[in-house]
Coordinates of C-alpha atoms in Angstrom, one line a residue:
Chain A
M190 CA 6.2 1.4 -14.4
D191 CA 5.8 2.7 -17.9
G192 CA 4.8 6.2 -18.5
K193 CA 1.2 5.6 -19.6
R194 CA -1.1 7.9 -17.8
N195 CA -4.7 8.8 -18.1
D196 CA -5.9 12.4 -18.5
K197 CA -6.0 12.7 -14.7
G198 CA -2.3 12.1 -14.4
L199 CA -2.6 8.7 -12.7
P200 CA -0.9 5.7 -14.2
I201 CA -3.2 3.4 -16.1
G202 CA -2.9 -0.1 -17.4
T203 CA 0.0 -0.8 -15.0
F204 CA -1.3 -4.3 -14.7
E205 CA -2.8 -4.8 -18.2
R206 CA 0.5 -6.3 -19.1
L207 CA -0.1 -8.9 -16.4
K208 CA -1.4 -11.4 -18.8
V209 CA 0.1 -14.3 -17.0
A210 CA 2.8 -15.8 -19.0
Q211 CA 3.1 -19.3 -17.6
N212 CA 6.8 -19.5 -18.1
S213 CA 7.6 -16.0 -16.8
F214 CA 9.9 -16.1 -13.9
C215 CA 8.4 -15.5 -10.4
E216 CA 9.8 -16.4 -7.0
E217 CA 7.8 -16.1 -3.8
L218 CA 9.9 -16.4 -0.6
I219 CA 9.4 -16.3 3.1
I220 CA 12.2 -15.7 5.5
A221 CA 11.2 -16.3 9.1
G222 CA 12.7 -16.5 12.5
F223 CA 12.8 -14.6 15.8
G224 CA 13.3 -10.9 16.2
G225 CA 17.0 -10.0 16.4
Q226 CA 18.1 -12.6 13.8
G227 CA 18.1 -10.0 11.0
I228 CA 15.1 -11.5 9.2
I229 CA 13.9 -8.1 8.0
L230 CA 17.4 -7.0 6.9
A231 CA 17.9 -10.2 5.0
G232 CA 14.6 -9.6 3.2
R233 CA 15.5 -6.0 2.4
L234 CA 18.8 -7.1 1.0
L235 CA 17.3 -9.7 -1.2
A236 CA 14.7 -7.1 -2.4
Q237 CA 17.4 -4.5 -3.1
T238 CA 19.5 -7.1 -4.9
A239 CA 16.5 -8.0 -7.1
M240 CA 15.7 -4.4 -7.9
N241 CA 19.3 -3.7 -8.7
A242 CA 19.1 -6.6 -11.1
G243 CA 16.2 -4.9 -12.9
K244 CA 13.5 -7.2 -11.5
E245 CA 10.1 -6.3 -10.2
V246 CA 10.0 -6.9 -6.5
T247 CA 7.8 -6.5 -3.4
F248 CA 9.0 -6.8 0.2
M249 CA 6.5 -7.1 3.0
P250 CA 8.0 -7.2 6.5
S251 CA 6.0 -8.2 9.5
Y252 CA 5.8 -5.0 11.5
G253 CA 4.9 -3.5 14.8
A254 CA 5.3 -5.4 18.0
E255 CA 8.4 -7.3 16.9
V256 CA 11.2 -7.2 19.4
R257 CA 14.2 -9.4 20.1
G258 CA 12.8 -12.8 20.9
G259 CA 9.4 -12.3 19.2
T260 CA 8.6 -13.6 15.8
A261 CA 9.6 -11.8 12.6
N262 CA 9.2 -12.6 8.9
S263 CA 9.8 -11.1 5.5
M264 CA 7.7 -11.9 2.4
I265 CA 9.4 -11.3 -0.9
V266 CA 8.1 -11.6 -4.4
I267 CA 10.5 -11.3 -7.3
S268 CA 9.3 -11.4 -10.9
D269 CA 9.9 -10.2 -14.4
E270 CA 6.3 -9.0 -14.5
P271 CA 4.5 -6.4 -12.3
I272 CA 3.6 -8.2 -9.1
A273 CA 0.0 -8.8 -8.1
S274 CA -0.2 -9.7 -4.4
P275 CA 2.8 -8.8 -2.1
L276 CA 1.6 -11.4 0.4
V277 CA 3.0 -14.9 0.2
S278 CA 0.8 -17.7 1.5
R279 CA 2.3 -20.5 -0.6
P280 CA 6.1 -19.8 -0.9
D281 CA 8.4 -21.3 -3.6
S282 CA 11.1 -21.1 -1.0
L283 CA 11.3 -20.8 2.8
I284 CA 14.3 -19.8 4.9
A285 CA 13.5 -20.9 8.4
M286 CA 15.9 -19.5 11.1
N287 CA 14.3 -21.2 14.1
K288 CA 12.0 -24.1 14.9
A289 CA 8.8 -22.1 15.4
S290 CA 9.0 -20.6 12.0
L291 CA 9.8 -24.0 10.4
N292 CA 6.7 -25.5 12.0
K293 CA 4.6 -22.6 11.0
F294 CA 5.6 -22.1 7.3
A295 CA 7.1 -25.4 6.1
P296 CA 3.7 -27.0 5.4
C297 CA 2.9 -24.1 3.1
I298 CA 5.9 -24.6 0.7
K299 CA 4.8 -25.3 -2.8
T300 CA 5.4 -28.8 -4.3
G301 CA 9.0 -29.0 -5.5
G302 CA 10.0 -25.9 -3.5
L303 CA 13.1 -25.1 -1.5
L304 CA 13.6 -25.2 2.2
I305 CA 16.7 -23.6 3.8
M306 CA 16.8 -24.2 7.5
N307 CA 19.2 -23.0 10.2
S308 CA 20.4 -26.4 11.6
S309 CA 22.3 -24.6 14.3
L310 CA 19.0 -23.9 16.0
I311 CA 16.8 -26.6 14.5
D312 CA 17.6 -30.2 15.5
S313 CA 14.5 -31.9 14.2
K314 CA 13.8 -33.2 10.7
P315 CA 11.2 -31.1 9.0
N316 CA 7.8 -32.7 8.3
V317 CA 7.5 -31.8 4.6
D318 CA 6.8 -33.9 1.5
Q319 CA 9.4 -35.7 -0.6
S320 CA 9.4 -33.2 -3.4
I321 CA 10.9 -30.4 -1.4
D322 CA 14.6 -29.7 -1.7
I323 CA 16.0 -29.3 1.9
L324 CA 19.3 -27.6 2.7
A325 CA 20.3 -27.6 6.3
V326 CA 22.8 -24.8 7.0
P327 CA 24.5 -24.5 10.4
A328 CA 24.2 -20.7 10.0
D329 CA 25.0 -19.6 13.5
D330 CA 28.0 -21.9 13.7
I331 CA 29.4 -20.6 10.4
A332 CA 28.7 -17.1 11.5
V333 CA 30.5 -17.6 14.9
E334 CA 33.5 -19.1 13.1
L335 CA 33.6 -15.9 11.0
G336 CA 33.6 -13.9 14.2
S337 CA 30.1 -12.4 14.1
Q338 CA 27.1 -14.5 15.1
K339 CA 24.8 -11.6 14.0
S340 CA 25.7 -12.5 10.4
A341 CA 23.9 -15.8 10.5
N342 CA 21.2 -14.1 8.4
M343 CA 23.7 -13.4 5.6
V344 CA 25.0 -17.0 5.7
V345 CA 21.5 -18.4 5.0
L346 CA 20.8 -15.8 2.4
G347 CA 24.1 -16.7 0.7
A348 CA 23.2 -20.4 0.8
Y349 CA 19.7 -19.6 -0.6
L350 CA 21.1 -17.5 -3.5
Q351 CA 23.6 -20.2 -4.4
R352 CA 21.0 -23.0 -4.3
R353 CA 18.3 -21.0 -6.1
G354 CA 20.6 -19.4 -8.7
L355 CA 18.6 -16.2 -9.1
F356 CA 21.4 -13.9 -8.2
R357 CA 25.0 -14.5 -7.0
A358 CA 26.0 -13.9 -3.4
D359 CA 28.3 -11.3 -4.9
D360 CA 25.3 -9.3 -6.2
A361 CA 23.9 -9.2 -2.7
A362 CA 27.2 -8.1 -1.3
K363 CA 27.3 -5.2 -3.8
S364 CA 23.7 -4.2 -2.7
L365 CA 24.7 -4.1 1.0
P366 CA 25.7 -0.4 1.0
D367 CA 22.3 0.5 -0.4
I368 CA 20.4 -0.8 2.6
L369 CA 22.8 -0.5 5.5
A370 CA 22.9 2.9 7.3
K371 CA 26.2 4.6 7.0
R372 CA 27.0 4.0 10.6
Y373 CA 26.9 0.2 9.9
H374 CA 29.2 0.3 6.9
K375 CA 32.0 -1.0 9.0
T376 CA 30.1 -4.3 8.9
L377 CA 30.1 -4.5 5.1
N378 CA 33.1 -6.8 4.9
I379 CA 31.9 -9.3 7.5
N380 CA 28.5 -9.4 6.0
A381 CA 29.9 -9.9 2.5
E382 CA 32.1 -12.7 3.8
A383 CA 29.1 -14.4 5.5
L384 CA 27.2 -14.3 2.3
Q385 CA 30.1 -15.9 0.5
H386 CA 30.5 -18.6 3.2
G387 CA 26.8 -19.4 3.0
A388 CA 27.1 -19.8 -0.8
E389 CA 30.2 -22.0 -0.5
F390 CA 28.5 -24.2 2.0
A391 CA 25.5 -24.7 -0.4
K392 CA 27.9 -25.4 -3.2
R393 CA 29.6 -28.1 -1.2
S394 CA 26.2 -29.6 -0.2
V395 CA 25.0 -30.5 -3.7
Chain B
M183 CA 15.1 11.5 -11.0
N184 CA 14.2 8.5 -13.1
E185 CA 16.1 6.1 -10.8
R186 CA 14.3 3.3 -9.2
I187 CA 14.4 3.4 -5.4
L188 CA 13.3 0.7 -3.0
M189 CA 11.0 2.4 -0.5
C190 CA 8.3 1.6 1.9
G191 CA 4.9 3.2 1.3
N192 CA 5.0 5.5 4.2
E193 CA 8.4 7.0 3.3
A194 CA 7.5 7.1 -0.4
L195 CA 4.3 9.1 0.2
A196 CA 6.2 11.5 2.5
E197 CA 8.8 12.2 -0.2
A198 CA 6.1 12.5 -2.9
A199 CA 4.3 15.1 -0.7
I200 CA 7.6 17.1 -0.3
I201 CA 8.1 17.0 -4.1
A202 CA 4.5 18.1 -4.5
G203 CA 5.4 21.3 -2.6
L204 CA 4.2 20.5 0.9
D205 CA 4.9 23.5 3.1
A206 CA 4.0 22.1 6.5
Y207 CA 3.4 18.7 8.1
F208 CA 1.7 18.3 11.4
G209 CA 1.3 14.8 13.0
Y210 CA 1.3 12.6 15.9
P211 CA 2.8 9.1 15.9
I212 CA 0.7 5.9 15.5
T213 CA 1.5 2.5 14.0
P214 CA 1.4 1.6 11.1
Q215 CA 2.2 5.0 9.7
N216 CA 5.1 6.1 12.0
E217 CA 7.6 6.2 9.1
V218 CA 5.7 9.2 7.7
P219 CA 6.4 11.6 10.6
E220 CA 9.8 10.1 11.1
Y221 CA 10.7 10.8 7.5
M222 CA 9.1 14.2 7.6
S223 CA 11.0 15.1 10.8
K224 CA 14.3 14.6 8.9
R225 CA 13.4 15.9 5.4
M226 CA 11.2 18.9 6.1
P227 CA 13.8 20.8 8.1
E228 CA 16.4 20.0 5.4
E229 CA 14.1 21.7 2.9
G230 CA 13.5 24.6 5.2
R231 CA 9.9 23.7 5.7
V232 CA 7.8 23.0 8.7
F233 CA 7.6 19.7 10.6
L234 CA 5.8 19.7 13.9
Q235 CA 4.9 16.8 16.1
S236 CA 1.8 17.9 17.9
E237 CA 0.6 16.8 21.3
S238 CA -2.4 15.0 19.9
E239 CA -4.3 14.3 16.7
L240 CA -6.8 17.0 17.6
A241 CA -3.9 19.5 17.7
S242 CA -2.6 18.2 14.4
I243 CA -5.8 18.7 12.5
N244 CA -6.3 22.1 13.9
M245 CA -2.8 23.1 13.1
V246 CA -3.6 21.9 9.5
F247 CA -6.7 24.1 9.6
G248 CA -4.6 27.2 10.7
A249 CA -1.8 26.6 8.2
A250 CA -4.2 25.8 5.3
A251 CA -6.0 29.1 6.0
T252 CA -2.8 30.9 5.0
G253 CA -2.9 29.3 1.6
K254 CA 0.1 26.9 2.2
R255 CA 0.2 23.3 1.2
V256 CA -0.4 21.3 4.3
M257 CA -1.0 17.7 5.4
T258 CA -1.3 15.4 8.3
S259 CA -1.2 11.6 8.5
S260 CA -2.4 9.1 11.0
S261 CA -4.0 5.7 11.3
S262 CA -7.6 4.8 12.0
P263 CA -8.0 5.8 15.7
G264 CA -6.1 9.0 15.1
I265 CA -8.2 9.8 12.1
S266 CA -11.4 9.4 14.2
L267 CA -10.0 12.0 16.5
M268 CA -9.5 14.3 13.6
Q269 CA -13.1 14.2 12.3
E270 CA -14.2 17.4 13.9
G271 CA -11.3 19.2 12.3
I272 CA -12.0 17.7 8.9
S273 CA -15.6 18.8 9.1
Y274 CA -14.4 22.3 9.9
L275 CA -12.0 22.2 6.9
A276 CA -14.9 21.2 4.7
G277 CA -17.1 23.9 6.2
A278 CA -14.4 26.6 5.8
E279 CA -13.5 25.3 2.3
L280 CA -9.8 24.8 3.1
P281 CA -7.5 22.6 1.1
A282 CA -5.6 19.9 3.0
V283 CA -4.4 16.4 2.5
I284 CA -5.0 13.8 5.2
V285 CA -3.4 10.3 4.9
N286 CA -5.1 7.4 6.7
V287 CA -2.9 4.3 6.9
M288 CA -5.8 2.1 8.1
R289 CA -5.5 -0.5 10.9
G290 CA -7.8 -3.0 12.5
G291 CA -10.7 -1.5 14.6
P292 CA -13.1 -0.7 16.1
G293 CA -11.6 1.1 19.1
L294 CA -7.8 0.9 19.4
G295 CA -8.2 -2.5 17.6
N296 CA -4.8 -3.6 16.5
I297 CA -2.0 -2.5 14.2
A298 CA -2.7 -5.0 11.4
P299 CA -3.9 -3.8 8.0
S300 CA -7.6 -3.1 7.4
Q301 CA -10.0 -1.4 5.2
G302 CA -12.6 -0.8 7.9
D303 CA -12.6 3.0 7.5
Y304 CA -14.3 3.1 4.1
F305 CA -17.7 4.3 5.5
Q306 CA -15.9 7.0 7.5
A307 CA -13.8 8.2 4.6
T308 CA -16.4 8.2 1.9
R309 CA -19.4 9.6 3.9
G310 CA -17.6 12.7 5.1
G311 CA -16.7 11.2 8.5
G312 CA -17.5 14.2 10.7
H313 CA -20.7 16.0 11.3
G314 CA -22.6 18.0 8.6
D315 CA -23.5 17.5 5.0
Y316 CA -20.1 17.2 3.3
R317 CA -17.9 14.8 1.3
T318 CA -14.2 14.6 0.9
I319 CA -12.3 13.3 -2.1
V320 CA -10.9 9.9 -1.3
L321 CA -7.9 8.4 -3.2
A322 CA -7.2 4.7 -2.7
P323 CA -3.8 3.7 -4.3
S324 CA -2.9 0.0 -4.4
S325 CA 0.9 0.1 -4.9
V326 CA 3.8 2.2 -3.5
Q327 CA 4.3 3.8 -6.9
E328 CA 0.6 4.7 -7.0
L329 CA 0.9 6.2 -3.5
V330 CA 3.7 8.4 -4.9
D331 CA 1.6 9.3 -7.9
C332 CA -1.5 10.2 -6.0
M333 CA 0.1 12.6 -3.5
P334 CA 0.6 15.5 -6.0
L335 CA -2.9 14.8 -7.4
A336 CA -4.3 15.0 -3.8
F337 CA -2.8 18.4 -3.3
D338 CA -3.9 19.6 -6.7
L339 CA -7.5 18.4 -6.1
A340 CA -7.5 20.0 -2.7
D341 CA -6.4 23.3 -4.1
Q342 CA -8.7 23.2 -7.1
Y343 CA -11.9 22.4 -5.2
R344 CA -10.9 23.9 -1.9
T345 CA -11.7 20.7 0.0
P346 CA -9.9 18.3 2.3
V347 CA -8.7 15.2 0.3
L348 CA -8.1 11.8 2.0
V349 CA -5.5 9.3 0.9
L350 CA -6.7 5.9 2.1
A351 CA -3.9 3.4 2.5
D352 CA -3.5 0.5 4.9
G353 CA -0.9 -1.2 7.0
I354 CA 0.4 -3.3 4.2
L355 CA 0.8 -0.4 1.7
G356 CA 2.4 1.7 4.4
Q357 CA 4.9 -1.0 5.4
M358 CA 5.7 -2.9 2.2
M359 CA 8.6 -1.9 0.0
E360 CA 8.5 -1.6 -3.8
P361 CA 10.7 0.1 -6.3
V362 CA 9.4 3.6 -7.0
V363 CA 10.3 6.4 -9.4
F364 CA 9.8 10.0 -8.5
N365 CA 8.8 11.8 -11.6
K366 CA 8.1 15.5 -11.3
K367 CA 4.8 15.9 -13.0
P368 CA 3.3 19.2 -14.3
R369 CA 0.8 20.6 -11.8
R370 CA -2.7 21.3 -12.8
K371 CA -3.6 24.9 -13.6
L372 CA -4.9 26.0 -10.3
P373 CA -7.1 29.0 -9.3
P374 CA -5.3 31.7 -7.3
K375 CA -5.7 31.4 -3.5
D376 CA -7.3 34.9 -3.2
W377 CA -9.2 33.7 -0.2
A378 CA -6.1 33.0 1.9
L379 CA -5.1 35.0 5.0
T380 CA -1.9 36.6 3.9
G381 CA -2.2 40.0 5.5
A382 CA -4.9 42.4 4.2
D383 CA -2.5 45.0 2.8
N384 CA -4.2 47.0 0.1
R385 CA -7.0 44.5 -0.3
K386 CA -10.3 43.6 1.3
Q387 CA -10.2 41.5 4.5
N388 CA -10.5 37.8 4.0
I389 CA -12.3 35.7 6.6
V390 CA -12.0 32.0 7.0
R391 CA -14.7 30.4 9.1
S392 CA -17.3 27.7 9.3
L393 CA -19.8 29.5 11.5
W394 CA -22.6 31.7 10.0
L395 CA -25.5 32.5 12.3
K396 CA -27.5 34.7 9.9
E397 CA -30.6 33.0 8.8
G398 CA -30.3 31.1 5.5
V399 CA -26.6 31.6 5.1
V400 CA -25.5 28.1 6.1
E401 CA -28.3 26.6 3.9
Q402 CA -27.0 28.5 0.9
H403 CA -23.4 27.5 1.9
N404 CA -24.5 23.8 1.8
Y405 CA -26.0 24.2 -1.7
D406 CA -22.7 25.9 -2.9
L407 CA -20.7 23.0 -1.4
Q408 CA -23.0 20.5 -3.1
A409 CA -22.4 22.3 -6.5
V410 CA -18.7 21.7 -6.0
Y411 CA -19.2 18.1 -5.1
K412 CA -21.3 17.7 -8.4
E413 CA -18.3 19.1 -10.3
I414 CA -16.0 16.7 -8.6
E415 CA -18.3 13.8 -9.4
K416 CA -18.4 14.9 -13.0
N417 CA -14.6 15.4 -13.5
E418 CA -12.5 13.3 -11.1
I419 CA -13.6 9.7 -11.1
L420 CA -10.7 7.3 -11.5
C421 CA -10.9 3.6 -11.9
E422 CA -9.1 0.7 -13.6
Q423 CA -10.6 -2.3 -15.3
Y424 CA -9.2 -5.7 -16.4
E425 CA -10.8 -8.1 -18.8
V426 CA -14.3 -7.1 -17.8
D427 CA -15.8 -7.3 -21.3
D428 CA -16.0 -11.1 -21.7
A429 CA -16.2 -11.8 -18.0
E430 CA -19.0 -13.7 -16.3
I431 CA -17.7 -12.7 -12.9
V432 CA -16.4 -9.2 -12.0
V433 CA -14.5 -8.7 -8.8
V434 CA -14.5 -5.2 -7.4
A435 CA -11.8 -4.3 -4.9
Y436 CA -9.6 -1.3 -4.0
G437 CA -6.3 -0.7 -2.4
I438 CA -4.3 -3.7 -1.2
A439 CA -7.4 -6.0 -1.6
A440 CA -7.2 -5.2 -5.4
R441 CA -3.6 -6.6 -5.5
I442 CA -4.8 -9.9 -3.9
V443 CA -7.7 -10.0 -6.3
R444 CA -5.3 -9.5 -9.2
G445 CA -3.4 -12.6 -8.1
A446 CA -6.6 -14.6 -7.8
V447 CA -8.0 -13.4 -11.1
N448 CA -4.8 -14.3 -12.9
K449 CA -4.9 -17.8 -11.5
A450 CA -8.6 -18.1 -12.3
R451 CA -8.0 -17.1 -15.9
Q452 CA -5.4 -19.8 -16.1
E453 CA -8.1 -22.2 -15.1
G454 CA -10.3 -20.9 -17.9
I455 CA -12.7 -19.0 -15.7
K456 CA -14.0 -15.9 -17.3
V457 CA -13.4 -13.3 -14.6
G458 CA -12.2 -9.7 -14.6
W459 CA -11.9 -6.9 -12.1
I460 CA -12.8 -3.3 -11.5
R461 CA -10.7 -1.3 -9.2
P462 CA -12.0 2.1 -8.0
I463 CA -9.1 4.5 -7.5
T464 CA -11.3 7.3 -6.2
L465 CA -13.7 5.9 -3.6
W466 CA -15.5 9.2 -3.5
P467 CA -16.4 10.1 -6.2
F468 CA -17.3 6.4 -6.8
P469 CA -17.1 4.9 -10.3
T470 CA -20.9 4.2 -10.2
E471 CA -21.3 4.6 -14.0
Q472 CA -18.4 2.3 -14.9
I473 CA -19.7 -0.5 -12.6
N474 CA -23.3 0.0 -13.7
K475 CA -22.2 -0.3 -17.4
A476 CA -20.3 -3.5 -16.6
A477 CA -23.6 -4.9 -15.1
D478 CA -25.4 -4.5 -18.5
N479 CA -24.5 -8.0 -19.6
F480 CA -25.5 -10.2 -16.7
K481 CA -22.4 -10.9 -14.6
I482 CA -21.9 -11.9 -11.0
F483 CA -20.2 -9.2 -9.0
L484 CA -17.9 -10.2 -6.1
T485 CA -16.7 -7.4 -3.8
V486 CA -13.5 -8.2 -1.8
E487 CA -12.5 -6.0 1.1
L488 CA -10.5 -6.1 4.3
S489 CA -13.7 -5.5 6.2
C490 CA -17.1 -7.0 6.9
G491 CA -18.5 -5.3 3.8
Q492 CA -18.5 -1.5 3.3
M493 CA -17.7 -0.7 -0.3
V494 CA -20.1 -3.5 -1.3
E495 CA -23.0 -1.2 -0.5
D496 CA -21.7 1.3 -3.1
V497 CA -21.3 -1.6 -5.6
K498 CA -24.9 -2.6 -5.0
L499 CA -26.1 0.9 -5.5
A500 CA -24.0 1.1 -8.7
V501 CA -25.2 -2.3 -10.0
A502 CA -28.8 -1.2 -9.2
G503 CA -30.3 -4.6 -9.1
K504 CA -29.1 -5.6 -12.6
A505 CA -27.0 -8.4 -11.3
P506 CA -26.2 -10.3 -8.1
V507 CA -23.6 -8.8 -5.8
V508 CA -21.7 -11.2 -3.5
F509 CA -19.2 -10.2 -0.8
Y510 CA -16.1 -11.8 0.6
G511 CA -13.9 -10.2 3.2
R512 CA -11.9 -10.6 6.3
A513 CA -11.9 -8.0 9.1
G514 CA -10.0 -6.7 12.1
G515 CA -6.6 -7.2 10.6
G516 CA -7.3 -10.4 8.8
V517 CA -6.1 -10.5 5.2
P518 CA -7.7 -12.7 2.6
T519 CA -5.2 -14.9 0.7
V520 CA -5.0 -15.2 -3.0
E521 CA -6.2 -18.9 -2.6
Q522 CA -9.2 -17.8 -0.5
V523 CA -10.4 -15.3 -3.1
L524 CA -9.7 -17.9 -5.9
E525 CA -11.8 -20.4 -4.1
K526 CA -14.6 -17.9 -3.8
I527 CA -14.4 -17.2 -7.6
R528 CA -14.4 -21.0 -8.3
Q529 CA -17.5 -21.4 -6.1
L530 CA -19.3 -18.7 -8.1
T531 CA -18.8 -20.7 -11.3
L532 CA -20.1 -23.9 -9.8
R533 CA -23.4 -23.2 -8.0
P534 CA -24.0 -19.5 -8.1
E535 CA -27.7 -20.0 -7.3
N536 CA -26.9 -21.5 -3.9
I537 CA -24.4 -18.9 -2.9
I538 CA -26.1 -15.7 -3.9

């Protein structure tokens, strides 16, 4: 936000700059899965990474009754311009961590969009149109190999970052300490490694 | 302090209140504003100030009353059902002319409703809410940064006019994260709190109350309050406009609905539709004049809310019959999408006579 304020002290014209430049960069993303898969954490990490890179960003987590096994999703908008709606109904990209969220959100992906799906838990072929770039990542399997199944969220995020090319997996790894509580800092390395492995998987899958 | 920090609305407003000089917070948990008391419970003791989790919302608001009477900066926060419970206390605050800030992170109703975002408490917020002939200033931010910016303003307005001030947010604003900057802003020049209960050493006794039984006293008190409300209406209206001048359609929305409208209007402009928006930032006092002026050249007004239509009544009063006013909204936790609002705008360009 710039410093322009009206005489009442509130910011004005924040969105006057929002003359939509057609070419200005904007990415709308949904990460979805079940509670306990680290959906919210992955979303927060991406948002933090985007902010650290100087971008405008909004992060909207589903909230409230989510518990392990329930549904969870993160909506993230990243842009060079101030962001209008933080809610994503037609994502450029979808990261689907389980079948239910694939079924729910895949039909909404924009033409020419990107779908990252966790093939460890999704055995079916997604019913999406030809234009969509699909990357199947066996995220849980890769995470188990690394010794921490809980890092499957980082694996898919790493794959997404590599495929989309907005930020590097390394940028996300550097942002980890900003979002993880101190008591979880012992997991920094394993999470960074998972990000890296996800990125490498995506690189190999070109 | 110019660093950008990624924060959710609830935590950001709490930190902004602390920076604004909050002395005491009283509250009771309720989704979707739980991060406020959680944050306060950690930060207020760190600052050597008061955090108290009360046994109920009724207790919270009456603790606010007591602490406000001592001249301290005080606040509470809750979500819709909790705010309903506080209405008696808010009426007492208004009657006793006590400054306080009350944050309502609205959720779906009526009743316990659900925990999804809503704007169903507009009537309650802008019409006083409790019993008696009073108003409260209502600020309706639409981003996490604006939540941060409106907290010091809310405290200043409360102190300046000796009135409770409501900050009206919703589940999305409370939960969503955006980068924010905490700039310490200069405070307004505020009148001394010579009415506060600070111990009547070497001065006349102060009395804070909302009960006067002598004939005619409450009547006069009402006229005095109304004079203050007139001042507020004269000085404190805030609203933002975007491309209204050449617009054939003007969308009016506040809070999170205004963000969705922005997205829809941007897309509509790309399609060549002449559409702009007006966003009231203060819901009371309402930007009646600004909207009335926009209605001078015939335009169609579309009001978008997360309700079945509440602010639309104020928009109609402001437009005063000069132009048609149409409503689109979703209620009870339903949130309109950018595409739905865009579709509504498109319809208005096609066959307005059939829709209005």
